[in-house]
Tab-separated table of N, CA and C in Angstrom:
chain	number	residue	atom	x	y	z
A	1	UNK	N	0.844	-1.191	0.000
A	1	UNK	CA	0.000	0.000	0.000
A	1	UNK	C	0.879	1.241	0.000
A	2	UNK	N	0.512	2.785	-0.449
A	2	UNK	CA	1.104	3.646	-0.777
A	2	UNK	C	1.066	4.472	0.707
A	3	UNK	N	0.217	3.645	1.717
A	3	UNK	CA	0.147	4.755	3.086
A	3	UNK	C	0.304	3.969	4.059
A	4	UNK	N	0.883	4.223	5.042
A	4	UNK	CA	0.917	3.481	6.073
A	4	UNK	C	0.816	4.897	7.528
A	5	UNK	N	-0.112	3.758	8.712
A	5	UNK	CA	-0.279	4.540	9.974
A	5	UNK	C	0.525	4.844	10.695
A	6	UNK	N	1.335	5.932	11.332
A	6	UNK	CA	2.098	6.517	11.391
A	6	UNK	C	1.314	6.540	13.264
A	7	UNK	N	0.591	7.195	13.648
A	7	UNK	CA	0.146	7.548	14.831
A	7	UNK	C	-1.390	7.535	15.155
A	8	UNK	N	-1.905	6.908	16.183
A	8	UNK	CA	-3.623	7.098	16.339
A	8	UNK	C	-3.496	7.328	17.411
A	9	UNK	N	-4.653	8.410	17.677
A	9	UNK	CA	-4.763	8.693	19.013
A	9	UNK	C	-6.392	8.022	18.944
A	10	UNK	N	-6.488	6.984	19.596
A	10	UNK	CA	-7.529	6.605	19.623
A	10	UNK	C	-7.781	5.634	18.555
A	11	UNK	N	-9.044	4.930	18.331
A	11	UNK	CA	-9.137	3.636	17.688
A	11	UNK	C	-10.165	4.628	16.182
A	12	UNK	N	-9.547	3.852	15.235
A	12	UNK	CA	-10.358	4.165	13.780
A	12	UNK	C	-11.589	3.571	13.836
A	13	UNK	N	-12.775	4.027	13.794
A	13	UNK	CA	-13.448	2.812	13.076
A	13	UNK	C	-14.365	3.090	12.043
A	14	UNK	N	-14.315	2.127	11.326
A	14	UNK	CA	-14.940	2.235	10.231
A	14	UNK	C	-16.786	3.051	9.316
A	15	UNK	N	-17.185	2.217	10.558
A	15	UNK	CA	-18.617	3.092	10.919
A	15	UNK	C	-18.624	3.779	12.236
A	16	UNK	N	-19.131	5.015	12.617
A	16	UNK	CA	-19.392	5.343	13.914
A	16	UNK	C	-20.919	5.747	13.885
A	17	UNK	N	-21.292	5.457	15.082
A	17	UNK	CA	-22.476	5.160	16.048
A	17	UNK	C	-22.936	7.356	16.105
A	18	UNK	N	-24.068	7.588	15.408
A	18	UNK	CA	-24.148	9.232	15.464
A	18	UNK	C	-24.131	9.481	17.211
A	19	UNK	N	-23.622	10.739	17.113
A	19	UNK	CA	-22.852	10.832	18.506
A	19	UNK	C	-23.990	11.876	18.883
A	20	UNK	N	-24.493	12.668	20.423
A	20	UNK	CA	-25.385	13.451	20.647
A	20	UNK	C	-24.883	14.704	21.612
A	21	UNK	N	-24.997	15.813	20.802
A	21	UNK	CA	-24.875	17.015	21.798
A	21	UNK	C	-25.544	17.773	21.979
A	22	UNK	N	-25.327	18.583	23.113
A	22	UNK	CA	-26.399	19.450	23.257
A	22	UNK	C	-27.220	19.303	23.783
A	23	UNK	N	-28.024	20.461	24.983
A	23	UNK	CA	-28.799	20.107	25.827
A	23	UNK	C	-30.575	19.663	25.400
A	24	UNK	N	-30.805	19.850	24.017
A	24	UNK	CA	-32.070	19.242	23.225
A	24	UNK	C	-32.114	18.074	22.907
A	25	UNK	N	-30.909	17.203	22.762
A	25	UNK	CA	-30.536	16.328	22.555
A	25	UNK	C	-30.512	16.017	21.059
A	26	UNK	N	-30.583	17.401	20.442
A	26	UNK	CA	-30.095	17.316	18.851
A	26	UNK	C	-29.330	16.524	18.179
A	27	UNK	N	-29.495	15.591	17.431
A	27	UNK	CA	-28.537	14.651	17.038
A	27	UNK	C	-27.592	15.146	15.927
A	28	UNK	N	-26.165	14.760	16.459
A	28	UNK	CA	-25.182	15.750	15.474
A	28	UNK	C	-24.201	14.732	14.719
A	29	UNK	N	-24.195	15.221	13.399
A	29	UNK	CA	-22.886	13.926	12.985
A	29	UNK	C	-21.499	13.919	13.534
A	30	UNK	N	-20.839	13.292	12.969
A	30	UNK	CA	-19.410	13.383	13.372
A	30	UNK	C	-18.346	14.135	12.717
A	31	UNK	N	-17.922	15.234	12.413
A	31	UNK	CA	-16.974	15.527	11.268
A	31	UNK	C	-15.604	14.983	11.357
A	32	UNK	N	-15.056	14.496	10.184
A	32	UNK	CA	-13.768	14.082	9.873
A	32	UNK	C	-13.001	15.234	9.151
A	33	UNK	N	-11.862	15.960	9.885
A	33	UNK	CA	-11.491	17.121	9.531
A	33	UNK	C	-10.104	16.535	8.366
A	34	UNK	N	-9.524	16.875	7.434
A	34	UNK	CA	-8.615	16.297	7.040
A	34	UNK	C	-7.507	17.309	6.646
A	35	UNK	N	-6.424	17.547	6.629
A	35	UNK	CA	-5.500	18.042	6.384
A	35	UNK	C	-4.414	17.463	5.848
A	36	UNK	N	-3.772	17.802	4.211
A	36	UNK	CA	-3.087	17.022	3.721
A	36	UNK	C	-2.101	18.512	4.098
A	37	UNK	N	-0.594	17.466	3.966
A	37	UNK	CA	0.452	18.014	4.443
A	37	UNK	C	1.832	18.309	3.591
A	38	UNK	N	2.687	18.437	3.557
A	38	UNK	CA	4.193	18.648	3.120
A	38	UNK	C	4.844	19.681	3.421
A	39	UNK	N	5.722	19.263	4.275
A	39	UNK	CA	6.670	19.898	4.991
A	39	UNK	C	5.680	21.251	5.643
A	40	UNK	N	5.439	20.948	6.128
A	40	UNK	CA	4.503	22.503	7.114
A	40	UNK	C	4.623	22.332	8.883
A	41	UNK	N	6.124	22.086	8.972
A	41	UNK	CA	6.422	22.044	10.387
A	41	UNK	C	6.327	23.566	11.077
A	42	UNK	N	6.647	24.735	10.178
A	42	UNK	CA	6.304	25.694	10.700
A	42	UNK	C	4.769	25.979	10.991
A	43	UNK	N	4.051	25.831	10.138
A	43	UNK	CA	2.763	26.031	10.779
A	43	UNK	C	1.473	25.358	10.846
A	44	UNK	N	1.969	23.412	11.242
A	44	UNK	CA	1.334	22.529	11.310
A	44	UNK	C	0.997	22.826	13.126
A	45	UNK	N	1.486	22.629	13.962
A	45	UNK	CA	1.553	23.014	15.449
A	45	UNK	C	0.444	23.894	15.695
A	46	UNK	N	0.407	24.940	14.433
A	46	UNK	CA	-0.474	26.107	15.699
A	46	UNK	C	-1.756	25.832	14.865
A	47	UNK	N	-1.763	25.309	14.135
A	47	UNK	CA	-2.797	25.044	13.105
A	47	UNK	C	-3.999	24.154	13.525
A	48	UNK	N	-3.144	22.984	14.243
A	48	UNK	CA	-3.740	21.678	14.985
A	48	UNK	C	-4.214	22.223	16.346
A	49	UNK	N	-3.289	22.875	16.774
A	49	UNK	CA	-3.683	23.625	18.198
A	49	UNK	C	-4.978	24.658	18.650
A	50	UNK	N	-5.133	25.259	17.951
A	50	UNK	CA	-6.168	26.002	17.403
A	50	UNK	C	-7.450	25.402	17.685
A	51	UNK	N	-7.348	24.715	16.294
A	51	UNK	CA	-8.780	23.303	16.118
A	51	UNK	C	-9.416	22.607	17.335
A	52	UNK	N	-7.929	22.036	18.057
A	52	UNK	CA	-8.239	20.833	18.222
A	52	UNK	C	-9.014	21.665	20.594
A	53	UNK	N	-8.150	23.037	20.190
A	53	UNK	CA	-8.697	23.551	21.656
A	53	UNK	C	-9.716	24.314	21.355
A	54	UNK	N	-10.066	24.924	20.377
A	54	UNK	CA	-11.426	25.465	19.808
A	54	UNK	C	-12.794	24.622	19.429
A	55	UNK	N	-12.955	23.495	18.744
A	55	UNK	CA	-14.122	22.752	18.232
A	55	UNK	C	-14.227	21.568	19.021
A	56	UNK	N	-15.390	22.061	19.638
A	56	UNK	CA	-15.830	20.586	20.562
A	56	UNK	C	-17.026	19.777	20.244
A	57	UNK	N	-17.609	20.122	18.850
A	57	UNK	CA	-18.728	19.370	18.361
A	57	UNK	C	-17.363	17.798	17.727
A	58	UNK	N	-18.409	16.667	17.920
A	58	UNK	CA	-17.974	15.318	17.914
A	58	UNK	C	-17.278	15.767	16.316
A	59	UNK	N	-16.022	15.235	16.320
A	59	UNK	CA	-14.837	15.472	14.661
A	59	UNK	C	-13.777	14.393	15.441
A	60	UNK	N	-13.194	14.108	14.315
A	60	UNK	CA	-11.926	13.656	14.364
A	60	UNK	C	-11.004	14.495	13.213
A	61	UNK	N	-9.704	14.228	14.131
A	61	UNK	CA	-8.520	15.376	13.266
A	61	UNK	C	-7.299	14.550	12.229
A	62	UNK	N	-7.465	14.337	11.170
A	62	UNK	CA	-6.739	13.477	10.324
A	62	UNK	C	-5.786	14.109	9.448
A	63	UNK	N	-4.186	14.348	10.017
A	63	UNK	CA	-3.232	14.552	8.742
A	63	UNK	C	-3.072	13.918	7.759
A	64	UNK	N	-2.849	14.167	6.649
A	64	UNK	CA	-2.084	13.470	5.495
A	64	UNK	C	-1.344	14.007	5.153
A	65	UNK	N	-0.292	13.061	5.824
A	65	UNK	CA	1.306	13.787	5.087
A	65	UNK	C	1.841	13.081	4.135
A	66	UNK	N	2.136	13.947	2.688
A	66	UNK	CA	2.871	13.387	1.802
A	66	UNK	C	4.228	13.061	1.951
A	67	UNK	N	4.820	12.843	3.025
A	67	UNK	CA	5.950	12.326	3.011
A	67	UNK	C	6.948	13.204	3.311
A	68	UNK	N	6.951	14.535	4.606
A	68	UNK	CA	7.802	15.570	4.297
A	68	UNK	C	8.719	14.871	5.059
A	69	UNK	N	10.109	15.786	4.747
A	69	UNK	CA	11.167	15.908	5.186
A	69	UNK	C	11.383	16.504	6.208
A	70	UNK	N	10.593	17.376	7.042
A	70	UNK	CA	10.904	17.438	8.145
A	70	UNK	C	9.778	16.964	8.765
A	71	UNK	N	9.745	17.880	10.387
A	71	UNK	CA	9.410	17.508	11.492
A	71	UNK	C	7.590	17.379	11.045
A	72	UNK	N	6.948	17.765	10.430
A	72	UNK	CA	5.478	17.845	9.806
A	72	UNK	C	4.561	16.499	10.761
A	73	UNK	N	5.120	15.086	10.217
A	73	UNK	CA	4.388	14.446	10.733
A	73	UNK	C	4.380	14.063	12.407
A	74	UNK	N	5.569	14.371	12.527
A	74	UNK	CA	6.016	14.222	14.529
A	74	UNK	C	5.347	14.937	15.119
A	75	UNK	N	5.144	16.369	14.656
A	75	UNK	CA	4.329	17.614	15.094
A	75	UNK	C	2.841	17.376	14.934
A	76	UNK	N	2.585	16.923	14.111
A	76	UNK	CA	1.155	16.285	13.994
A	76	UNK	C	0.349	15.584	14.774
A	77	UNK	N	1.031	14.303	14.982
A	77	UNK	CA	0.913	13.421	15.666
A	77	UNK	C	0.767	13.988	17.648
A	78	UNK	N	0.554	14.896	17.721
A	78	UNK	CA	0.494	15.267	19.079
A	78	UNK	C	-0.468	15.702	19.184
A	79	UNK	N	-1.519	16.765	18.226
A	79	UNK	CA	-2.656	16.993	17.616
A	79	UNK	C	-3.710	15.734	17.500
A	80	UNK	N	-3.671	15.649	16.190
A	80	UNK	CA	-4.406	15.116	15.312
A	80	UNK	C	-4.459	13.461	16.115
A	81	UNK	N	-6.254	12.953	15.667
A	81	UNK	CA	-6.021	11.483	16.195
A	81	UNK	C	-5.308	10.592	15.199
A	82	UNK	N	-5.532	10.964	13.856
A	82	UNK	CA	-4.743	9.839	13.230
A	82	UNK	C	-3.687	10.732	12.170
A	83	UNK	N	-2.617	10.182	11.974
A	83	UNK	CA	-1.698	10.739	11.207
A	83	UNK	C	-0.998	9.641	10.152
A	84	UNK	N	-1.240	9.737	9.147
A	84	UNK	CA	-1.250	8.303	8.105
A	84	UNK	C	0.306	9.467	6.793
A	85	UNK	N	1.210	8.653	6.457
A	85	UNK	CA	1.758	9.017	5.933
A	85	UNK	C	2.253	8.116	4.490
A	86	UNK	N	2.434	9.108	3.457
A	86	UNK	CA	2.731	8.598	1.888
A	86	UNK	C	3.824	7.803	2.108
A	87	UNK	N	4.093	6.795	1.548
A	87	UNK	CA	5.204	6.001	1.364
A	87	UNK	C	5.305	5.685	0.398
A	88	UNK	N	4.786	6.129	-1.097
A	88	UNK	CA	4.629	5.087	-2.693
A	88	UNK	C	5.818	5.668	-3.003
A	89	UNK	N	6.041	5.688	-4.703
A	89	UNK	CA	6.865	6.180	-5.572
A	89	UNK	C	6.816	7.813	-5.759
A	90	UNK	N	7.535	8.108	-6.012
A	90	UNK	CA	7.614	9.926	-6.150
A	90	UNK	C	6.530	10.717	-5.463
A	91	UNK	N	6.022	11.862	-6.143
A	91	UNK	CA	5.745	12.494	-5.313
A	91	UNK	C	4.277	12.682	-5.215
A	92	UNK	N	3.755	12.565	-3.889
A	92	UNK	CA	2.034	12.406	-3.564
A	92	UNK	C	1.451	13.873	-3.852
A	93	UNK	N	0.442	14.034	-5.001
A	93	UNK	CA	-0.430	15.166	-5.229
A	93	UNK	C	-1.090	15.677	-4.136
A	94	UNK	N	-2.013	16.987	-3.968
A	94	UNK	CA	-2.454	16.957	-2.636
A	94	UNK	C	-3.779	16.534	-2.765
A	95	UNK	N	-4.499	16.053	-3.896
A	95	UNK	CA	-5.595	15.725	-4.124
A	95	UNK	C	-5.281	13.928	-3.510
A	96	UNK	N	-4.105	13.615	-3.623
A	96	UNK	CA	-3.835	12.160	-3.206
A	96	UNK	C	-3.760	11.847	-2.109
A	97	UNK	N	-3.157	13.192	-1.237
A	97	UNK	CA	-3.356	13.333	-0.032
A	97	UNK	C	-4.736	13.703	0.916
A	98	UNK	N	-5.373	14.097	0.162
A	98	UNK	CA	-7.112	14.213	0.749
A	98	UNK	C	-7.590	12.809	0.310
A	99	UNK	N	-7.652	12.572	-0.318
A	99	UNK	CA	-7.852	10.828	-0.769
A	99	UNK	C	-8.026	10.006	0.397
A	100	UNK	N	-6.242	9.951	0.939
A	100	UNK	CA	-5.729	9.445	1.766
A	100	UNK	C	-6.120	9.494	2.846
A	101	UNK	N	-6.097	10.607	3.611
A	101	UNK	CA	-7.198	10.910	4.727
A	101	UNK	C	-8.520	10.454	4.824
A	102	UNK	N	-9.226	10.763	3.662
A	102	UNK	CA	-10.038	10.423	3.880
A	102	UNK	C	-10.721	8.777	3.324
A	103	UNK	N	-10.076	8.028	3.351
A	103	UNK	CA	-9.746	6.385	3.705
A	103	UNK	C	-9.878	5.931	4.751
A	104	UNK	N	-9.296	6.892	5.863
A	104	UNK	CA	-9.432	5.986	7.239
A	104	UNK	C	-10.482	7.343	8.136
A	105	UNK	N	-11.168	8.094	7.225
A	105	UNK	CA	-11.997	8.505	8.143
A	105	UNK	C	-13.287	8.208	8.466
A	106	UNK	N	-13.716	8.209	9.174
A	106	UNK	CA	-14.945	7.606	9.882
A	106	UNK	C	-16.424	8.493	10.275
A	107	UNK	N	-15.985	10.116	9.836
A	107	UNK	CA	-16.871	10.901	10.482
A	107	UNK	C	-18.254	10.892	9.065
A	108	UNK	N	-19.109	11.568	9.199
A	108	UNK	CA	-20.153	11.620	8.273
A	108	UNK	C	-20.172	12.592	7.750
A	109	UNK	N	-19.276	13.510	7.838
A	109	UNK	CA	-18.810	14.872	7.014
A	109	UNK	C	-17.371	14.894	6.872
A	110	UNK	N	-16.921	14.978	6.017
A	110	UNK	CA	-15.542	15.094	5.553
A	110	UNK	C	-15.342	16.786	5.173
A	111	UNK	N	-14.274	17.081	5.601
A	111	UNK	CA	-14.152	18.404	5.698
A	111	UNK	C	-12.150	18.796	5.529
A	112	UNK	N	-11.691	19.384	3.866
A	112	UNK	CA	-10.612	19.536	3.916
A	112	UNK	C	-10.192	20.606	4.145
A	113	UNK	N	-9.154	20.468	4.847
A	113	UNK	CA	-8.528	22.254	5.296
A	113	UNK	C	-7.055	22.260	5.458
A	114	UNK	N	-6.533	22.971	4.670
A	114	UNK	CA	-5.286	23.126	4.327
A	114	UNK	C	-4.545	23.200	5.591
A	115	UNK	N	-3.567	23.068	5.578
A	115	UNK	CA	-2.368	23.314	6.759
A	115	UNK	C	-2.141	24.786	7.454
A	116	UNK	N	-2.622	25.699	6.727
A	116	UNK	CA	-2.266	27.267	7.360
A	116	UNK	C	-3.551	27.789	7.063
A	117	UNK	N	-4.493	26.984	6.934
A	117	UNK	CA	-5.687	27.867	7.067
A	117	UNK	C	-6.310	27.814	9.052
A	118	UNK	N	-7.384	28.381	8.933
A	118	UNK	CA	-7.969	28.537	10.346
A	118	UNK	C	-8.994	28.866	10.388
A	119	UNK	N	-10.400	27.858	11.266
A	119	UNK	CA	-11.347	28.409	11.451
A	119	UNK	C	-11.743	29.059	12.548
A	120	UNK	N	-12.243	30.250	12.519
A	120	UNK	CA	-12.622	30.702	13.543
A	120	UNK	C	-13.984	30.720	14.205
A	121	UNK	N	-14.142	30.291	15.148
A	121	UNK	CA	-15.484	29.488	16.184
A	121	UNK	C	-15.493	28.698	15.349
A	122	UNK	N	-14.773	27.806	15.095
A	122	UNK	CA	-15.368	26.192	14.550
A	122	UNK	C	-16.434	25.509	14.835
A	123	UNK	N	-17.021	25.696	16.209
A	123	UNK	CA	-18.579	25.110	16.849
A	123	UNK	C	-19.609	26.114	16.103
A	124	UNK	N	-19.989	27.478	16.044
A	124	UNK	CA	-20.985	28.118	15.445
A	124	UNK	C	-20.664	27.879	13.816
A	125	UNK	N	-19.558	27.939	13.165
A	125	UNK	CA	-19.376	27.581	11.650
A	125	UNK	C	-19.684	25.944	11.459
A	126	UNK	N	-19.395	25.009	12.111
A	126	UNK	CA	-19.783	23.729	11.794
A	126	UNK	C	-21.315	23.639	12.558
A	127	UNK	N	-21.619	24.354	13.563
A	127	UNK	CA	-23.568	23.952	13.511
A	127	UNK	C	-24.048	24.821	12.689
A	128	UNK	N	-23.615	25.455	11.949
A	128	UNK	CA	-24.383	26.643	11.235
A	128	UNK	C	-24.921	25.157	10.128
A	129	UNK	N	-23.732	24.659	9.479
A	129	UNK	CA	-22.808	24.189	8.290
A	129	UNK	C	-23.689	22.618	8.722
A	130	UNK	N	-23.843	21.967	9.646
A	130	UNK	CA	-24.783	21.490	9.749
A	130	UNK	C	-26.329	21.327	9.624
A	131	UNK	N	-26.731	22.615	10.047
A	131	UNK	CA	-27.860	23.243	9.946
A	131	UNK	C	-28.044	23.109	8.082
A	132	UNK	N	-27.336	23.284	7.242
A	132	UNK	CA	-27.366	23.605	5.916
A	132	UNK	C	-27.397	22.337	5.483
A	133	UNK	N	-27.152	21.759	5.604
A	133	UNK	CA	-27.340	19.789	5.675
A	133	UNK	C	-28.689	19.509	5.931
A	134	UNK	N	-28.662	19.777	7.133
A	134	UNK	CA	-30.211	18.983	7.528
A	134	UNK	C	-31.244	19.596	6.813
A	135	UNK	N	-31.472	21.194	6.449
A	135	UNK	CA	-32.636	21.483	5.676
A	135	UNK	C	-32.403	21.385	4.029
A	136	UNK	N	-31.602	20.813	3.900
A	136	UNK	CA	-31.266	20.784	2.056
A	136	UNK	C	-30.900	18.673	2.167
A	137	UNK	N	-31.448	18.108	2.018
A	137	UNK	CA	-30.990	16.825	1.524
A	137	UNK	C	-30.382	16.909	0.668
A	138	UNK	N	-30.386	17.515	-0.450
A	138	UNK	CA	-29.893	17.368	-1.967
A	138	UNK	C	-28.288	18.109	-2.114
A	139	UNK	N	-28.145	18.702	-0.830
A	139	UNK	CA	-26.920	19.698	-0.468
A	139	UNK	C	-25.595	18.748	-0.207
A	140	UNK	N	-24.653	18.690	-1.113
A	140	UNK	CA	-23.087	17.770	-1.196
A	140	UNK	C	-22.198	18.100	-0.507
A	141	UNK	N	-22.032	19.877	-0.679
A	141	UNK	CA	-20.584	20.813	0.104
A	141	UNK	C	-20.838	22.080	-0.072
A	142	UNK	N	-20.206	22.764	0.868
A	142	UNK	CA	-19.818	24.029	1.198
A	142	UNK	C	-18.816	24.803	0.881
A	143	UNK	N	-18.644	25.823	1.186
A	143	UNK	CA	-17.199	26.544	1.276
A	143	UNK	C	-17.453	27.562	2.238
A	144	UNK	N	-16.136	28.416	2.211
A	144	UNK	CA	-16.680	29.377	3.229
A	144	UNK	C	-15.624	30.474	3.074
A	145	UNK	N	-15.608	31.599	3.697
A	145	UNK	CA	-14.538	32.532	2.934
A	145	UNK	C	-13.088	32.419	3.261
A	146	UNK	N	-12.038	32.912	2.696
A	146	UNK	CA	-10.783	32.257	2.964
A	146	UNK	C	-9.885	33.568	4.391
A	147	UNK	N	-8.765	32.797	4.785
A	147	UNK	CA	-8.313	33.413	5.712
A	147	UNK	C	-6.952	33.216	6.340
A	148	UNK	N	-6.239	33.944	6.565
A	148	UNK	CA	-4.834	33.258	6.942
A	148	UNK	C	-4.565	33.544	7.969
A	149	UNK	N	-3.557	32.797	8.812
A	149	UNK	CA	-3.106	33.682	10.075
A	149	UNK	C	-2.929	35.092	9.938
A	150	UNK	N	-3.327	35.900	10.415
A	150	UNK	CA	-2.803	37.253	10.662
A	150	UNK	C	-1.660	37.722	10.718
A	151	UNK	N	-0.645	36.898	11.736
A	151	UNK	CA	0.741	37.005	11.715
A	151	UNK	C	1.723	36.065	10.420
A	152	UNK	N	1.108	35.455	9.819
A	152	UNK	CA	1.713	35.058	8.488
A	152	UNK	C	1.215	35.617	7.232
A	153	UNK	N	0.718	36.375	7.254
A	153	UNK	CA	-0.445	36.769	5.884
A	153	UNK	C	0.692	37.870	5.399
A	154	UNK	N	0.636	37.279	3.965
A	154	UNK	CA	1.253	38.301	3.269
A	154	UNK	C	0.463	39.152	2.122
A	155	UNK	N	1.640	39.660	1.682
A	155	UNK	CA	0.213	41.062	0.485
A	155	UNK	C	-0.192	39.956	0.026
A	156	UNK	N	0.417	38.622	-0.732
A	156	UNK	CA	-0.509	37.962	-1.949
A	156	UNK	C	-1.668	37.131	-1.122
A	157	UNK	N	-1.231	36.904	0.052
A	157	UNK	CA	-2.121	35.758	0.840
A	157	UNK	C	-3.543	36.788	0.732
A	158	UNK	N	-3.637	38.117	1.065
A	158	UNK	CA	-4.806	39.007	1.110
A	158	UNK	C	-5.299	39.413	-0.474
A	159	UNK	N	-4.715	39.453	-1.205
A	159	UNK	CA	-4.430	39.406	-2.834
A	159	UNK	C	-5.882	38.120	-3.201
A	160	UNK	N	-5.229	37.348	-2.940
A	160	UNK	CA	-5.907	36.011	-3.038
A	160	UNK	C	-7.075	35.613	-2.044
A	161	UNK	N	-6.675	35.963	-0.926
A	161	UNK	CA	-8.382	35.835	-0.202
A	161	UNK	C	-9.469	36.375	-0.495
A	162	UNK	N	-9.017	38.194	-0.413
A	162	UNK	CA	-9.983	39.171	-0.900
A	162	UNK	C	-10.335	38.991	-2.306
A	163	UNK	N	-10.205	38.521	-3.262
A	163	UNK	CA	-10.619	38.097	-4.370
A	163	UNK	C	-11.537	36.609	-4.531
A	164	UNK	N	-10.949	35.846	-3.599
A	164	UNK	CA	-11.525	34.853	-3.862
A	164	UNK	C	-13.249	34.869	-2.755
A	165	UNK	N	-13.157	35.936	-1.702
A	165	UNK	CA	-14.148	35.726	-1.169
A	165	UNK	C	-15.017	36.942	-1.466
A	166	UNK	N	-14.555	37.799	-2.091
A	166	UNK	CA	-15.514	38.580	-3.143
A	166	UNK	C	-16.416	38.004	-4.403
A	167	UNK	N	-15.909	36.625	-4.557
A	167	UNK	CA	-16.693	35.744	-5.501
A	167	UNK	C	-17.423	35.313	-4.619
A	168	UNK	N	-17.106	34.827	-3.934
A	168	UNK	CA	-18.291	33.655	-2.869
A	168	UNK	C	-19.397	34.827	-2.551
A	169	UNK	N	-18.994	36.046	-2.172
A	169	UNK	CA	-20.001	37.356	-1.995
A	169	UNK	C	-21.125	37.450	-2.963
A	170	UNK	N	-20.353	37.575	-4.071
A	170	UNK	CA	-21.233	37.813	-5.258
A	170	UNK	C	-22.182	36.361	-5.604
A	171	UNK	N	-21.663	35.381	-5.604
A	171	UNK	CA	-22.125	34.399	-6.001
A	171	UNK	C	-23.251	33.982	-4.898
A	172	UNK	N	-23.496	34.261	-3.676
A	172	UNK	CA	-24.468	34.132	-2.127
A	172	UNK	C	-25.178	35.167	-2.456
């Protein structure tokens, strides 16, 4: 196989049992968050950290690392419950790497998010984002507007957000 398990915090499983929060006893799915990787030891740490002390609706946190050269998947693995890493021939696409992740995920929403992105209130954006599920059956995916750390954002990173979420504007 082209991936092998690298770190679990906790047991995979294949189907999970819908999990319940909330004092209505609203029944909520599980999200499987996925993050494909390469070399992002600089800002895999605060990335995972973030998430994983911010969103407390039922998710699991899944790297996919293509195989970096540095510290990426060690740093991960302290985060994230499962951390599965590329091992094939040359070099893993990042579409191969969402793939990958999402193979051993288990949640009922799959949800990809880059390595230096960040959500902010992850619990009101994923029940909103839920909410948009339950009254649309026919509804596949989302998006949502883009954003970078603050302290890493450069002119093009704002170049590229502000453009790209001036479409999502226009297009809502």
């Amino acid at each position: 196989a082209d991936c092998r398990l690298v770190r679990s915090r906790g047991s995979i499983a294949r189907s999970c049992d819908r999990l319940i929060v909330g004092s209505n006893d609203h029944q909520r799915s599980m999200i499987s968050i996925i993050i494909p990787t390469l070399n992002e030891a600089k800002i895999i740490e605060s990335t995972l950290r973030t998430l994983v002390t911010t969103f407390t609706l039922p998710n699991e946190v899944i790297v996919s690392d293509g195989g970096s050269s540095d510290r990426t998947a060690e740093l991960a693995a302290r985060y994230a419950n499962t951390v599965v890493v590329y091992s094939g021939e040359g070099r893993q696409t990042i579409g191969e790497g969402r793939n990958d992740g999402a193979k051993v995920a288990a949640g009922d929403f799959l949800v990809f998010l880059d390595a230096d992105c960040v959500i902010p209130q992850p619990d009101r954006f994923f029940a909103q984002a839920l909410t948009y599920f339950e009254r649309d059956p026919g509804l596949v995916g989302l998006t949502a507007y883009l954003g970078v750390f603050p302290a890493d954002e450069t002119l093009g990173d704002k170049l590229v957000s502000g453009v790209a979420n001036l479409g999502l504007r226009v297009a809502n």
